[in-house]
């Protein structure tokens, strides 16, 4: 059983995100989820990417389950929680809702890597201080 | 001479809007301008598009002049003003700034049309009540 | 074990699809997968959406697993196969490769619905003739 | 008077490029124009951006005039010509057509700059060899 996501990111559907069916295109949900992830990082006093960074957080996997469509100008919330961490991966869980209506759920799994110019990308252990700050930010917002 | 745009829409750069150069892709500026347009409509108590509408506001032209790049997570303002209306067209002017830094200026020119299923699109005179409400909303926000 | 996807859609990475890390943004992979789906429909002599359609193919779920990044101007292939159908759902499996390099795998699960103006969307049984044509098109291309 | 654009890039409208009005979103036309620009560069044996480049081609301005909408799965051509060069800027002109139907025209004006890490971007004179190769590629394709 999944507890309600504590950290919430509020967003409004923009016109360019709709498709000819009149609803938000399904690929846009990954962007909504990522926007919420980055809002969580900011709430933790962090930023996930800076020019010249020699480390990064590439995605290993993403999933979305669609319950109900979103339409132009609707406001919705994206809840984020840190569902699981291993030594080298972190999985966020997202819950998208419009008022009481379930819109979608999803996950993004990321790794932490070094990416120096001219060298192959290399998986690193997750930095404990960053993961700790993200957890605090997620819980603080309950 | 152009007076400063009175209505302002605040936005933050999202990660997916950046490109491999590390700045917001130039095509995204048209989306920022359109988002500000629609925020002005909402401020006027209006919405530019509803499912089943038999009229619409297609674009006749758009321009952007780029002064300075935007980067991930930067906050910026999009000012909007109604620069000119003719019987059958309306031109918005946009001024994008980040604090005191000029980022871009642009225009969107729109028409008003009937678009009934099975009939060709037909230009109509702009509805005076809508244009009036947009003008009031733009000025009220000074 | 999954046999290699028989139907292939070839594509080149466009500049606007990259992000500040210098690779294709992860949300774009859902678009690549959908483009391949629609190419399969065309190969079957079908089109998935026409203006005024009173039925549609909304997405129930999507997943992507990322193996290796894609960069600007690289050419890649998206293989599609129909992995599973139930009475009311169809799951495509996608395999994205660049030459011999595995880039990503993914799935899209769709339903078939009626969507008449003013009525709630309603799940329908999948039309057997369409599913049959998609299967033939997928196999013909081996 | 503008001669017909000699270099042509063929493209099909993808589903995710449509909006709730059922036509290609107007911001997408800048992407179509840029895709044609990059196809011209490839035809000239060039690539406009490589990881680690210390020079770049930022946009100074872009314009689009819309004549007729594009819809899902329609095929269209983007013609490109080099309309004007000054010492420090190059303006492309684009003509988008679907068969005999005029869809849109547009321009992109670019500069050439040095962009070294830690230094401010600096305008440079256009490299004559690159401009020469682009001209040859554009004319060769008549």
Coordinates of C-alpha atoms in Angstrom, one line a residue:
Chain A
X1 CA 0.0 0.0 0.0
X2 CA 1.3 3.4 -1.0
X3 CA 0.9 6.3 1.4
X4 CA -0.2 9.6 -0.2
X5 CA 2.7 11.5 -1.8
X6 CA 3.8 14.2 0.6
X7 CA 5.5 16.7 -1.6
X8 CA 3.2 18.4 -4.1
X9 CA 3.9 20.4 -7.2
X10 CA 1.0 22.3 -8.7
X11 CA 0.7 22.9 -12.4
X12 CA -1.8 24.1 -15.0
X13 CA -2.2 22.4 -18.4
X14 CA -0.8 24.5 -21.2
X15 CA -2.3 24.6 -24.7
X16 CA 0.7 23.3 -26.5
X17 CA 0.6 20.2 -24.3
X18 CA -2.8 19.1 -25.7
X19 CA -3.2 16.9 -28.8
X20 CA -5.8 16.5 -31.5
X21 CA -7.9 14.3 -29.2
X22 CA -8.3 17.4 -27.0
X23 CA -6.3 15.9 -24.0
X24 CA -2.7 16.2 -22.7
X25 CA -0.4 14.0 -24.9
X26 CA 0.7 11.0 -22.9
X27 CA 4.4 11.8 -23.3
X28 CA 3.9 15.1 -21.5
X29 CA 3.2 13.2 -18.2
X30 CA 6.9 12.3 -18.0
X31 CA 7.7 16.0 -18.1
X32 CA 5.2 16.7 -15.4
X33 CA 6.8 14.1 -13.2
X34 CA 10.3 15.4 -13.9
X35 CA 9.1 19.0 -13.1
X36 CA 7.9 17.7 -9.7
X37 CA 11.2 15.9 -9.1
X38 CA 13.1 19.1 -9.8
X39 CA 10.7 21.1 -7.5
X40 CA 11.5 18.6 -4.8
X41 CA 15.2 19.2 -5.3
X42 CA 14.7 23.0 -5.1
X43 CA 12.7 22.5 -1.9
X44 CA 15.8 20.6 -0.6
X45 CA 18.0 23.5 -1.5
X46 CA 19.5 21.5 -4.4
X47 CA 19.6 21.7 -8.1
X48 CA 19.8 18.5 -10.2
X49 CA 22.0 19.9 -13.0
X50 CA 24.4 22.8 -13.4
X51 CA 26.5 23.7 -16.5
X52 CA 29.9 22.0 -16.3
X53 CA 28.8 19.3 -13.8
X54 CA 30.9 16.2 -14.0
X55 CA 28.3 14.1 -12.4
X56 CA 24.7 13.5 -13.4
X57 CA 21.4 11.7 -12.7
X58 CA 20.5 9.7 -15.8
X59 CA 17.2 7.8 -16.0
X60 CA 17.2 4.1 -15.8
X61 CA 13.5 3.6 -16.3
X62 CA 10.2 5.4 -16.3
X63 CA 6.6 4.1 -16.1
X64 CA 3.2 5.8 -16.3
X65 CA -0.3 4.4 -15.6
X66 CA -3.1 6.6 -17.0
X67 CA -6.5 6.8 -15.2
X68 CA -8.2 9.9 -16.5
X69 CA -7.3 12.5 -19.1
X70 CA -6.2 16.1 -18.4
X71 CA -7.5 19.0 -20.5
X72 CA -6.5 22.6 -21.4
X73 CA -6.2 24.9 -18.4
X74 CA -7.0 22.3 -15.8
X75 CA -5.0 22.6 -12.6
X76 CA -3.5 19.4 -11.1
X77 CA -1.0 18.3 -8.5
X78 CA 1.9 16.0 -8.8
X79 CA 2.8 14.3 -5.6
X80 CA 6.4 12.9 -5.3
X81 CA 7.9 10.4 -2.8
X82 CA 11.1 8.6 -2.7
X83 CA 9.9 5.1 -2.9
X84 CA 13.1 3.1 -2.9
X85 CA 16.9 3.6 -2.9
X86 CA 19.5 1.0 -3.5
X87 CA 23.3 1.7 -3.4
X88 CA 23.2 2.9 -7.0
X89 CA 19.6 3.8 -7.9
X90 CA 16.7 5.9 -6.6
X91 CA 13.1 5.4 -7.5
X92 CA 10.6 8.2 -7.2
X93 CA 6.8 7.5 -7.2
X94 CA 4.4 10.1 -8.6
X95 CA 0.7 10.5 -8.1
X96 CA -1.1 13.0 -10.4
X97 CA -4.5 14.2 -9.2
X98 CA -7.0 16.9 -10.2
X99 CA -8.9 17.7 -7.0
X100 CA -10.2 14.3 -6.0
X101 CA -9.8 12.7 -9.4
X102 CA -6.9 10.3 -9.9
X103 CA -5.2 11.2 -13.2
X104 CA -2.1 9.1 -13.3
X105 CA 0.6 7.4 -11.3
X106 CA 4.2 6.9 -12.4
X107 CA 7.8 6.2 -11.5
X108 CA 11.2 7.4 -12.5
X109 CA 14.3 5.4 -11.6
X110 CA 17.6 7.2 -11.7
X111 CA 21.3 6.4 -11.3
X112 CA 24.2 8.7 -10.3
X113 CA 27.1 8.8 -12.7
X114 CA 30.4 10.5 -13.4
X115 CA 30.4 12.0 -16.9
X116 CA 33.8 13.6 -17.6
X117 CA 34.5 14.8 -21.1
X118 CA 36.3 12.1 -23.1
X119 CA 35.6 9.4 -20.5
X120 CA 32.8 6.8 -20.6
X121 CA 29.9 7.4 -18.2
X122 CA 30.5 5.5 -14.9
X123 CA 27.9 4.5 -12.2
X124 CA 28.7 5.8 -8.7
X125 CA 27.2 5.1 -5.3
X126 CA 24.4 7.6 -4.6
X127 CA 25.7 10.5 -2.5
X128 CA 24.1 10.0 1.0
X129 CA 23.9 13.7 1.8
X130 CA 21.8 14.5 -1.3
X131 CA 19.5 11.6 -0.7
X132 CA 19.1 12.6 2.9
X133 CA 18.2 16.2 2.0
X134 CA 15.6 15.0 -0.6
X135 CA 14.0 12.7 2.1
X136 CA 13.8 15.6 4.6
X137 CA 12.3 17.9 2.0
X138 CA 9.7 15.3 1.0
X139 CA 8.7 14.6 4.6
X140 CA 8.8 18.2 5.7
X141 CA 6.1 19.1 3.3
X142 CA 3.4 16.7 4.8
Chain B
X1 CA 8.3 53.7 -28.7
X2 CA 6.8 50.8 -26.8
X3 CA 5.6 51.3 -23.2
X4 CA 6.6 48.5 -20.8
X5 CA 4.2 45.5 -21.0
X6 CA 1.7 45.8 -18.2
X7 CA 0.4 42.2 -17.8
X8 CA 3.1 39.9 -16.5
X9 CA 3.3 36.1 -16.5
X10 CA 6.0 34.5 -14.3
X11 CA 7.6 31.2 -15.3
X12 CA 10.6 29.0 -14.5
X13 CA 12.7 27.3 -17.1
X14 CA 12.0 23.5 -17.0
X15 CA 14.8 21.0 -17.8
X16 CA 13.1 19.5 -20.9
X17 CA 13.0 23.0 -22.4
X18 CA 16.8 23.1 -22.6
X19 CA 18.9 21.9 -25.5
X20 CA 22.4 20.5 -25.9
X21 CA 23.9 24.0 -25.9
X22 CA 22.6 24.3 -22.4
X23 CA 20.0 27.0 -23.1
X24 CA 16.3 27.1 -23.7
X25 CA 15.6 26.0 -27.3
X26 CA 14.5 28.9 -29.4
X27 CA 11.2 27.3 -30.4
X28 CA 10.1 27.2 -26.8
X29 CA 9.9 31.0 -26.7
X30 CA 6.7 30.8 -28.8
X31 CA 5.3 28.6 -26.1
X32 CA 6.2 31.0 -23.3
X33 CA 4.6 33.8 -25.3
X34 CA 1.4 31.8 -25.8
X35 CA 1.3 30.8 -22.1
X36 CA 1.4 34.5 -21.2
X37 CA -1.4 35.2 -23.8
X38 CA -3.6 32.6 -22.2
X39 CA -2.8 33.9 -18.7
X40 CA -4.1 37.3 -19.9
X41 CA -7.3 35.7 -21.1
X42 CA -7.8 34.0 -17.7
X43 CA -7.2 37.4 -16.0
X44 CA -9.9 38.7 -18.2
X45 CA -12.3 36.0 -17.1
X46 CA -12.0 34.2 -20.5
X47 CA -10.6 31.1 -22.0
X48 CA -9.3 31.0 -25.6
X49 CA -10.4 27.4 -26.4
X50 CA -13.1 25.1 -25.2
X51 CA -13.9 21.6 -26.5
X52 CA -16.6 21.9 -29.2
X53 CA -16.0 25.6 -29.9
X54 CA -17.2 26.6 -33.4
X55 CA -14.9 29.6 -33.4
X56 CA -11.2 29.9 -32.9
X57 CA -8.1 32.2 -32.8
X58 CA -5.6 30.9 -35.4
X59 CA -2.2 32.5 -35.6
X60 CA -1.4 34.6 -38.7
X61 CA 2.2 35.3 -37.8
X62 CA 4.8 35.2 -35.0
X63 CA 8.1 36.8 -34.5
X64 CA 10.9 36.5 -31.9
X65 CA 14.0 38.6 -31.3
X66 CA 16.6 37.0 -29.0
X67 CA 18.8 39.1 -26.8
X68 CA 20.1 36.8 -24.1
X69 CA 19.7 33.1 -23.4
X70 CA 17.7 31.5 -20.6
X71 CA 19.0 28.5 -18.6
X72 CA 17.6 25.7 -16.5
X73 CA 15.6 26.8 -13.4
X74 CA 15.9 30.6 -14.1
X75 CA 12.8 32.5 -13.4
X76 CA 11.6 35.1 -15.9
X77 CA 8.7 37.3 -16.7
X78 CA 6.7 37.5 -19.9
X79 CA 5.0 40.9 -20.3
X80 CA 2.0 41.1 -22.7
X81 CA 0.3 44.0 -24.3
X82 CA -2.2 44.4 -27.1
X83 CA -0.2 46.3 -29.6
X84 CA -2.7 46.7 -32.4
X85 CA -6.1 45.5 -33.5
X86 CA -7.6 45.8 -36.9
X87 CA -11.2 44.7 -37.9
X88 CA -9.9 41.1 -38.3
X89 CA -6.6 40.8 -36.5
X90 CA -5.0 41.3 -33.1
X91 CA -1.3 41.6 -32.5
X92 CA 0.2 40.9 -29.0
X93 CA 3.6 42.2 -28.1
X94 CA 5.7 40.3 -25.6
X95 CA 8.7 41.3 -23.6
X96 CA 10.7 38.5 -21.8
X97 CA 13.0 39.6 -19.0
X98 CA 14.9 37.9 -16.2
X99 CA 15.2 40.6 -13.5
X100 CA 16.8 43.5 -15.3
X101 CA 18.1 41.4 -18.2
X102 CA 16.3 41.7 -21.6
X103 CA 15.9 38.1 -22.8
X104 CA 13.6 38.4 -25.9
X105 CA 10.8 40.3 -27.5
X106 CA 8.2 38.9 -29.8
X107 CA 4.8 39.2 -31.4
X108 CA 1.9 36.9 -32.1
X109 CA -0.8 38.1 -34.6
X110 CA -4.1 36.2 -34.5
X111 CA -7.4 36.2 -36.4
X112 CA -10.8 35.1 -35.3
X113 CA -12.6 32.5 -37.4
X114 CA -15.6 30.2 -37.6
X115 CA -14.6 26.5 -37.9
X116 CA -17.7 24.4 -38.2
X117 CA -17.2 20.7 -38.9
X118 CA -17.4 20.1 -42.7
X119 CA -17.2 23.8 -43.5
X120 CA -14.1 25.8 -44.6
X121 CA -12.6 28.1 -41.9
X122 CA -13.9 31.6 -42.4
X123 CA -12.5 34.9 -41.0
X124 CA -14.9 36.9 -38.8
X125 CA -14.7 40.4 -37.4
X126 CA -13.1 40.3 -33.9
X127 CA -15.7 40.2 -31.2
X128 CA -15.6 43.7 -29.5
X129 CA -16.6 42.4 -26.1
X130 CA -13.6 40.0 -25.9
X131 CA -11.1 42.5 -27.1
X132 CA -12.5 45.0 -24.6
X133 CA -12.1 42.6 -21.7
X134 CA -8.5 41.7 -22.8
X135 CA -7.7 45.4 -22.9
X136 CA -9.1 46.0 -19.4
X137 CA -7.2 43.0 -18.0
X138 CA -4.0 44.2 -19.5
X139 CA -4.4 47.7 -18.2
X140 CA -5.7 46.7 -14.8
X141 CA -2.5 44.9 -14.0
X142 CA -0.3 48.0 -14.3
Chain C
X1 CA 12.4 -14.4 -24.4
X2 CA 11.4 -11.8 -26.8
X3 CA 12.0 -12.3 -30.6
X4 CA 13.5 -9.3 -32.4
X5 CA 10.8 -6.7 -33.3
X6 CA 9.9 -7.2 -36.9
X7 CA 8.5 -3.8 -38.0
X8 CA 11.1 -1.1 -38.0
X9 CA 10.8 2.6 -38.1
X10 CA 14.0 4.6 -38.8
X11 CA 14.5 8.1 -37.4
X12 CA 17.2 10.7 -36.8
X13 CA 17.6 12.6 -33.6
X14 CA 16.6 16.3 -34.0
X15 CA 18.4 19.1 -32.2
X16 CA 15.3 20.2 -30.3
X17 CA 15.0 16.7 -28.8
X18 CA 18.3 17.1 -26.9
X19 CA 18.6 18.5 -23.4
X20 CA 21.4 20.4 -21.5
X21 CA 23.1 17.1 -20.8
X22 CA 23.6 16.7 -24.5
X23 CA 21.4 13.7 -25.0
X24 CA 17.8 13.0 -26.0
X25 CA 15.4 14.0 -23.2
X26 CA 13.9 10.8 -21.7
X27 CA 10.3 11.9 -22.4
X28 CA 11.0 12.0 -26.1
X29 CA 11.4 8.2 -26.2
X30 CA 7.6 7.9 -25.7
X31 CA 7.2 10.0 -28.8
X32 CA 9.6 7.9 -30.8
X33 CA 7.7 4.8 -29.7
X34 CA 4.4 6.4 -30.7
X35 CA 5.8 7.4 -34.1
X36 CA 6.7 3.8 -34.7
X37 CA 3.2 2.7 -33.7
X38 CA 1.7 5.1 -36.2
X39 CA 4.1 4.0 -38.9
X40 CA 2.9 0.4 -38.3
X41 CA -0.7 1.5 -38.7
X42 CA 0.1 3.2 -42.0
X43 CA 1.9 0.0 -43.1
X44 CA -1.3 -1.8 -42.4
X45 CA -3.3 0.7 -44.5
X46 CA -4.8 2.3 -41.4
X47 CA -4.6 5.6 -39.6
X48 CA -5.1 5.8 -35.8
X49 CA -6.9 9.1 -35.6
X50 CA -9.0 11.1 -38.0
X51 CA -10.9 14.4 -37.3
X52 CA -14.4 13.7 -36.1
X53 CA -13.7 10.1 -35.1
X54 CA -16.1 8.8 -32.5
X55 CA -13.8 6.1 -31.3
X56 CA -10.2 6.3 -30.2
X57 CA -7.2 4.5 -28.8
X58 CA -6.3 6.1 -25.4
X59 CA -3.1 4.9 -23.6
X60 CA -3.6 2.8 -20.4
X61 CA 0.1 2.6 -19.6
X62 CA 3.6 3.2 -20.9
X63 CA 7.1 2.1 -19.8
X64 CA 10.6 2.7 -20.9
X65 CA 13.9 1.2 -19.9
X66 CA 17.0 3.1 -20.9
X67 CA 20.2 1.4 -21.8
X68 CA 22.3 3.9 -23.6
X69 CA 21.8 7.6 -24.6
X70 CA 21.0 9.0 -28.1
X71 CA 22.7 12.1 -29.3
X72 CA 22.1 14.8 -32.0
X73 CA 21.9 13.5 -35.6
X74 CA 22.3 9.9 -34.7
X75 CA 20.1 7.5 -36.7
X76 CA 18.3 4.8 -34.9
X77 CA 15.6 2.2 -35.4
X78 CA 12.4 1.6 -33.4
X79 CA 11.2 -2.0 -33.7
X80 CA 7.5 -2.7 -32.9
X81 CA 5.7 -5.8 -32.2
X82 CA 2.2 -6.6 -30.8
X83 CA 3.2 -8.4 -27.6
X84 CA -0.3 -9.1 -26.2
X85 CA -3.9 -8.5 -26.8
X86 CA -6.8 -9.0 -24.4
X87 CA -10.4 -8.4 -25.2
X88 CA -10.1 -4.7 -24.4
X89 CA -6.3 -3.9 -24.5
X90 CA -3.4 -4.2 -26.8
X91 CA 0.3 -4.0 -25.7
X92 CA 3.0 -3.0 -28.1
X93 CA 6.7 -3.7 -27.4
X94 CA 9.4 -1.5 -28.7
X95 CA 13.1 -2.0 -29.1
X96 CA 15.2 1.0 -29.9
X97 CA 18.7 0.4 -31.4
X98 CA 21.4 2.4 -33.0
X99 CA 23.2 -0.1 -35.2
X100 CA 24.2 -2.9 -32.8
X101 CA 23.8 -0.8 -29.7
X102 CA 20.8 -1.3 -27.5
X103 CA 19.3 2.1 -26.7
X104 CA 16.0 1.4 -24.9
X105 CA 13.0 -0.9 -24.7
X106 CA 9.5 0.1 -23.9
X107 CA 5.8 -0.7 -24.0
X108 CA 2.6 1.1 -24.7
X109 CA -0.7 -0.4 -23.6
X110 CA -3.8 1.0 -25.3
X111 CA -7.6 0.5 -25.0
X112 CA -10.3 1.1 -27.6
X113 CA -13.1 3.5 -26.6
X114 CA -16.1 5.3 -27.9
X115 CA -15.9 9.0 -27.3
X116 CA -19.0 10.8 -28.5
X117 CA -19.4 14.5 -27.7
X118 CA -21.4 14.9 -24.5
X119 CA -21.1 11.3 -23.5
X120 CA -18.5 9.7 -21.1
X121 CA -15.7 7.7 -22.8
X122 CA -16.6 4.0 -22.8
X123 CA -14.3 1.0 -23.3
X124 CA -15.2 -1.2 -26.2
X125 CA -13.9 -4.6 -27.4
X126 CA -10.9 -4.3 -29.7
X127 CA -12.0 -4.4 -33.4
X128 CA -10.7 -7.7 -34.7
X129 CA -10.2 -6.5 -38.2
X130 CA -7.9 -3.7 -37.2
X131 CA -5.9 -5.9 -34.8
X132 CA -5.6 -8.5 -37.6
X133 CA -4.3 -6.0 -40.1
X134 CA -1.7 -4.7 -37.6
X135 CA -0.5 -8.2 -37.0
X136 CA -0.2 -8.9 -40.7
X137 CA 1.7 -5.7 -41.2
X138 CA 4.1 -6.4 -38.3
X139 CA 4.8 -9.9 -39.6
X140 CA 5.0 -9.0 -43.3
X141 CA 8.0 -6.8 -42.6
X142 CA 10.2 -9.6 -41.2
Chain D
X1 CA 10.6 38.6 -55.3
X2 CA 11.7 35.3 -53.8
X3 CA 12.8 32.4 -56.0
X4 CA 11.5 29.0 -55.0
X5 CA 13.6 27.5 -52.2
X6 CA 16.0 25.0 -53.8
X7 CA 16.9 22.6 -50.9
X8 CA 14.0 20.6 -49.8
X9 CA 13.4 18.6 -46.6
X10 CA 10.4 16.2 -46.5
X11 CA 8.6 15.5 -43.3
X12 CA 5.4 13.9 -42.0
X13 CA 3.3 15.5 -39.2
X14 CA 3.5 13.4 -36.1
X15 CA 0.6 13.0 -33.6
X16 CA 2.3 14.7 -30.7
X17 CA 2.8 17.8 -32.8
X18 CA -1.0 18.4 -33.1
X19 CA -3.0 20.4 -30.6
X20 CA -6.6 20.4 -29.3
X21 CA -7.7 22.4 -32.4
X22 CA -6.6 19.4 -34.5
X23 CA -3.7 21.1 -36.3
X24 CA 0.0 21.4 -35.8
X25 CA 0.8 23.8 -32.9
X26 CA 2.3 27.0 -34.3
X27 CA 5.5 26.7 -32.2
X28 CA 6.3 23.4 -34.0
X29 CA 6.9 25.3 -37.3
X30 CA 10.2 26.7 -35.8
X31 CA 11.3 23.1 -35.2
X32 CA 10.4 22.1 -38.8
X33 CA 12.4 25.0 -40.1
X34 CA 15.4 24.1 -37.9
X35 CA 15.2 20.5 -39.0
X36 CA 15.4 21.7 -42.6
X37 CA 18.4 23.9 -41.7
X38 CA 20.3 21.0 -40.2
X39 CA 19.4 18.7 -43.2
X40 CA 21.0 21.4 -45.4
X41 CA 24.1 21.3 -43.2
X42 CA 24.3 17.6 -43.5
X43 CA 23.9 17.9 -47.3
X44 CA 26.9 20.2 -47.2
X45 CA 28.9 17.6 -45.3
X46 CA 28.6 19.6 -42.0
X47 CA 27.1 19.3 -38.6
X48 CA 25.9 22.5 -36.8
X49 CA 26.7 21.2 -33.2
X50 CA 29.1 18.7 -31.7
X51 CA 29.7 18.0 -28.0
X52 CA 32.5 20.1 -26.7
X53 CA 32.3 22.7 -29.6
X54 CA 33.7 26.1 -28.5
X55 CA 31.8 27.9 -31.2
X56 CA 28.1 27.9 -31.9
X57 CA 25.3 29.4 -34.0
X58 CA 22.8 31.1 -31.7
X59 CA 19.6 32.5 -33.1
X60 CA 19.1 36.3 -33.4
X61 CA 15.6 36.2 -34.7
X62 CA 12.9 34.0 -36.1
X63 CA 9.6 34.8 -37.9
X64 CA 6.8 32.7 -39.3
X65 CA 3.8 33.6 -41.4
X66 CA 1.0 31.0 -41.4
X67 CA -1.1 30.5 -44.5
X68 CA -2.8 27.1 -44.0
X69 CA -2.8 24.5 -41.3
X70 CA -1.1 21.1 -41.2
X71 CA -2.8 18.0 -39.9
X72 CA -1.8 14.6 -38.5
X73 CA 0.1 12.4 -41.0
X74 CA 0.2 15.0 -43.8
X75 CA 3.5 15.1 -45.7
X76 CA 5.0 18.4 -46.4
X77 CA 8.2 20.0 -47.7
X78 CA 10.4 22.6 -46.1
X79 CA 12.4 24.6 -48.7
X80 CA 15.5 26.4 -47.4
X81 CA 17.6 29.1 -49.0
X82 CA 20.3 31.4 -47.7
X83 CA 18.6 34.7 -48.2
X84 CA 21.2 37.1 -46.8
X85 CA 24.6 37.1 -45.1
X86 CA 26.3 40.0 -43.4
X87 CA 29.7 39.8 -41.8
X88 CA 28.2 38.5 -38.6
X89 CA 24.8 37.1 -39.5
X90 CA 23.1 34.7 -41.8
X91 CA 19.4 34.6 -42.6
X92 CA 17.7 31.5 -43.9
X93 CA 14.3 31.7 -45.7
X94 CA 11.9 28.8 -45.4
X95 CA 8.9 27.9 -47.5
X96 CA 6.6 25.2 -46.2
X97 CA 4.3 23.5 -48.7
X98 CA 2.0 20.5 -48.9
X99 CA 1.8 19.6 -52.6
X100 CA 0.7 22.8 -54.2
X101 CA -0.7 24.3 -51.0
X102 CA 1.3 27.1 -49.3
X103 CA 1.5 26.3 -45.6
X104 CA 3.9 28.8 -44.1
X105 CA 6.9 30.9 -44.8
X106 CA 9.6 31.9 -42.2
X107 CA 13.0 33.1 -41.5
X108 CA 15.8 32.2 -39.0
X109 CA 18.7 34.7 -38.5
X110 CA 21.8 33.3 -36.8
X111 CA 25.1 34.6 -35.6
X112 CA 28.4 32.8 -35.1
X113 CA 29.9 33.0 -31.6
X114 CA 32.7 31.7 -29.4
X115 CA 31.4 30.1 -26.3
X116 CA 34.3 28.9 -24.1
X117 CA 33.5 27.7 -20.5
X118 CA 33.8 30.6 -18.1
X119 CA 34.0 33.3 -20.8
X120 CA 31.1 35.4 -22.1
X121 CA 29.8 34.5 -25.5
X122 CA 31.5 36.6 -28.2
X123 CA 30.3 37.3 -31.8
X124 CA 32.7 36.3 -34.5
X125 CA 32.8 36.9 -38.2
X126 CA 31.0 34.1 -40.1
X127 CA 33.5 31.4 -41.3
X128 CA 33.6 31.8 -45.1
X129 CA 34.3 28.1 -45.8
X130 CA 31.1 27.0 -44.0
X131 CA 28.9 29.6 -45.6
X132 CA 30.4 28.7 -49.0
X133 CA 29.6 25.0 -48.5
X134 CA 26.1 25.8 -47.4
X135 CA 25.5 27.9 -50.5
X136 CA 26.8 25.1 -52.8
X137 CA 24.6 22.5 -51.1
X138 CA 21.6 24.7 -51.4
X139 CA 22.2 25.4 -55.1
X140 CA 23.3 21.8 -56.0
X141 CA 19.9 20.6 -55.0
X142 CA 17.9 22.6 -57.5

